[in-house]
Amino acid sequence: MRATRTALAVTLLALLAPPTARAADTPVYLQSATTGLNAGASGTTVLQRRPKGDEDHQQWTWSGRTLREGTRCLGRSGDQAVTLPCDSADAQWDVLPDGDRHRLKVPGADRYLVASGTDQVRVGTGADLWYLTPVSPALTPAPPEGERRLDQVTFLTAHNAYANGVDGGFAPPFVNLAPNQARGIGQQLADGVRGFQLDVHHTPDGAILCHNSCTLVSRPVALWVDVQRVVDFLRANPTEFVTIFLEDYVPAEVLRAELDRVDGLADVLFRPDRAGVRTNGWPTLNTLRATNKRLLIFTDHARSDDAVPRDGFGVMYQPEWTVENYWSMGPGVGGSDWSCYSRWGTPLNRTEPGFRPLFVMNHFRDVPFTGTATTDNGKLADRARRFCEPAARKTPTYLAVDHYHLGNPMAAVQALSAARF
């Protein structure tokens, strides 16, 4: 009986102890909630770095009051964060929980680890919040398919889906030689693509889909034509959900007129602003099916630049509803940059009470060479798990690739849909 009581007392003490006291040699990324960047060791200096998984000295071993990288620990020298011998008093921190984030406080002083305002991590009076993101987080099995919220699903997404050389021209003739995709929008839908990144420009031919220079485009495709293809697909497939991302260079009134040409758009257009998503979270797939609201359209246009708000006619401002990593992994051949950091400056790990932004993960190069895309697409799940999930603290909702038919990116979609960060 005495042994049982002793064991129970030890268990209760462990449960009642603060989280910092229970931490024991946990590999983590020390990630700023302000900038979304990771603290990384550079010699004896500690810098903010673009999240880069297990590279670039960004992994720390958390042992309650110390954070160790290699043989040295995160410490302080005056106002600067530095690495020190782990037995140094200046390598000790009071790690104070604040929800799922932490403040790193200097013991006995009103000073904290600070990320804001500098590339170098420093110590000051600001009380910045930090994530201690596990290097190998426990993944949660996804609910049954229909019960998954929109932020619990991963969709295969075609980068520059219109630039396929099948549906029509998308650039001056010599650029048409380097399409991002090899199949038309109809075939993309049939193959399981559910996200479409489209560049739309205002030209004398109307609002057309084209890349950079829109002069001399042969057989230009109007935006409304491809949106109509999507709406017709949704009519014929009442369980499917599709998202369109517009890289948007047209005036709001032109975009509205273009979308007004799409027969049946209003029947399927999902309006998260009217569905209470910011308060209640994203709806489930079954809810979207029951209401028939199965098409989400985003624009990258800035709200501040619009006299007529685009979300007034159902086109959502993407930075308000998603986070997205920087679009390029580098040139079309050679080595690639797998670091995962924000395209817009908004931290990928941004959250709000009751609301998790959807995560658009871009995974493609400057130039869409088929050989490179095949190799890159085969590594998609690996990059997502080791680099981008920890950076965003969430599993990608959209995986955007070139030449989706190469390298089996659908395997990554299925794996990420099954188990979530």
Short mmCIF file of C-alpha atoms in Angstrom, two decimals, residues 32 130 156 184 248 256 270 345 377 379 402 415 420:
data_model
loop_
_atom_site.label_atom_id
_atom_site.label_comp_id
_atom_site.label_asym_id
_atom_site.label_seq_id
_atom_site.Cartn_x
_atom_site.Cartn_y
_atom_site.Cartn_z
CA SER A 32 9.08 33.29 -33.19
CA TRP A 130 7.90 31.72 -28.99
CA LEU A 156 -3.56 18.57 -55.13
CA GLY A 184 -5.99 20.90 -69.95
CA ASP A 248 -5.01 39.09 -60.08
CA ARG A 256 -16.89 41.06 -61.42
CA PHE A 270 -18.59 29.36 -50.85
CA GLY A 345 5.58 38.43 -44.58
CA ASN A 377 7.26 15.99 -56.93
CA LYS A 379 10.06 14.52 -52.67
CA ASP A 402 4.25 21.97 -61.72
CA ALA A 415 -0.34 10.69 -46.89
CA ARG A 420 -2.25 15.79 -39.61
#
